[in-house]
XYZ file of C-alpha atoms in Angstrom:
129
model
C -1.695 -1.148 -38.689
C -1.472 2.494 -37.573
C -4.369 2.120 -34.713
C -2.570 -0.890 -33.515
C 0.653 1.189 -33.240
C -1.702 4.290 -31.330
C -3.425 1.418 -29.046
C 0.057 -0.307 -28.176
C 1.905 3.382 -27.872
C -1.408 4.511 -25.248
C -1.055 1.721 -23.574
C 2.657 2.081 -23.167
C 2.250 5.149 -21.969
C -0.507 4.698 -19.760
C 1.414 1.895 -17.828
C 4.336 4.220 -17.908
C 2.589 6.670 -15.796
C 1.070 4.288 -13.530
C 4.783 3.083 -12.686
C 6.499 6.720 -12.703
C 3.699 8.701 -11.414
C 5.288 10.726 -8.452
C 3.361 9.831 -5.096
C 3.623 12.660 -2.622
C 3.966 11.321 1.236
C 1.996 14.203 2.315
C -0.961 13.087 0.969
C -0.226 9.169 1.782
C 1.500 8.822 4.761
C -1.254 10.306 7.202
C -2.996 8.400 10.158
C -4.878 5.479 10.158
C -8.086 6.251 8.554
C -11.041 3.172 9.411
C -12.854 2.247 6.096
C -12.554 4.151 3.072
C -13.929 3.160 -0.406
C -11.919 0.288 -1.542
C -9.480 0.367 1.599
C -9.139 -2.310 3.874
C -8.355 -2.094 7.980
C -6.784 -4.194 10.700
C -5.996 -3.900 14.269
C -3.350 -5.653 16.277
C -3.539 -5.444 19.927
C -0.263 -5.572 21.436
C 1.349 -4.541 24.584
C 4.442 -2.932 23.066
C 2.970 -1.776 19.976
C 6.333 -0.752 18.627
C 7.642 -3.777 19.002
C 4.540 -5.238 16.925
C 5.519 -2.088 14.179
C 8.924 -2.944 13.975
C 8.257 -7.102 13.196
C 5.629 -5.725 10.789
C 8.302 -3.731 8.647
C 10.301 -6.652 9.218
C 7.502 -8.377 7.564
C 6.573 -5.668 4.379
C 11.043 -6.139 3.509
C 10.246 -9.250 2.497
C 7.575 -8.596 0.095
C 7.952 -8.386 -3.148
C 7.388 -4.950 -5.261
C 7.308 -3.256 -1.437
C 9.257 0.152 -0.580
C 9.044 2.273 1.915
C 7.342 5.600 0.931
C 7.828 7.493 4.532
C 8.099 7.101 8.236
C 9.920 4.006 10.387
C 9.446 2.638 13.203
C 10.721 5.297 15.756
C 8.435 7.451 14.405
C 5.534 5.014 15.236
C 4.045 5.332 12.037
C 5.221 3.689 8.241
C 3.746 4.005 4.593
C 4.951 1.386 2.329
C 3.864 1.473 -1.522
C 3.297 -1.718 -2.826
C 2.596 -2.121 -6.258
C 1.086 -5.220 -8.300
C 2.969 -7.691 -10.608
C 2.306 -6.785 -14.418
C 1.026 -3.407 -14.526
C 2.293 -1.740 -10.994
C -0.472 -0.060 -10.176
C 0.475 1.275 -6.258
C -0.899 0.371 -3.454
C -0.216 2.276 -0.313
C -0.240 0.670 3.143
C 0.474 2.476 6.387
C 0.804 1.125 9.813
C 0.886 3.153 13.133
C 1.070 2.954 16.908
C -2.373 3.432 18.400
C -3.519 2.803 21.999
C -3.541 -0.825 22.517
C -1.806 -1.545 19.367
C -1.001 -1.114 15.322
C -3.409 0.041 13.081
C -2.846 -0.925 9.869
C -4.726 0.846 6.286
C -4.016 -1.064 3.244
C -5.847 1.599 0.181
C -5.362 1.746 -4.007
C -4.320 4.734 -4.868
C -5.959 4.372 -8.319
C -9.773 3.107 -9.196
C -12.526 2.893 -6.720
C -12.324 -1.442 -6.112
C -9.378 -3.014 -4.839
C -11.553 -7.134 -5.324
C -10.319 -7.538 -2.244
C -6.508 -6.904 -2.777
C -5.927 -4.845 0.294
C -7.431 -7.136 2.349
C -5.647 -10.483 1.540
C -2.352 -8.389 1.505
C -3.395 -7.351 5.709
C -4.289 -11.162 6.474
C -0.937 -11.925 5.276
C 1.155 -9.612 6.749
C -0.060 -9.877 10.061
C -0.591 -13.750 9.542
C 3.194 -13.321 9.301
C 3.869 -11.133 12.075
């Protein structure tokens, strides 16, 4: 009984962390990087591009388990933190006016493999847009 009580306190405590963990905008909500391990990338060309950034935030409010982290749209560039369903691991996603358009960088913040998380979560959002 006592290393079920360790395992279910480490566990506990590890998905506290993950969920309480402090993330620090300076380090996430930076420009548009193109691939990354485990990231994922998109490009909308638009001829407004804010325009395109502000229907996209209108997009990310209605997601579930989405907040912004820092920016908005006058600024031409937003980091939203999105994090999953049972253990809320974070996912950060940041969008900004470019030349021609919105890029848009959908990366983990944890781990090395996303399984292709970050990339279904771009198809919808700009499926949506």
């Amino acid at each position: 009984m006592g290393l079920v009580a360790l395992a279910v306190l480490l566990m506990a405590g590890l998905m506290a962390y993950v969920r309480l963990a402090p993330i620090d905008p300076a380090r996430w909500h930076v420009a548009v990087r193109q691939g990354g391990q485990g990231g994922a990338n998109r490009f909308v060309q638009a001829a407004v591009p804010g325009d395109v950034l502000a229907r996209l935030a209108a997009v990310a409010d209605t997601r579930a388990r989405t907040q912004v982290l820092a920016g908005s749209v006058a600024e031409g560039r937003i980091t939203w933190v999105v994090r999953s369903r049972v253990w809320g691991f974070p996912d950060l996603v940041t969008a900004e006016v470019v030349p021609g358009g919105v890029a848009i960088w959908s990366r983990q913040r944890y781990g090395s493999r996303d399984y292709g998380v970050n990339a279904l979560r771009l198809v919808d959002w700009v499926n949506a847009l």
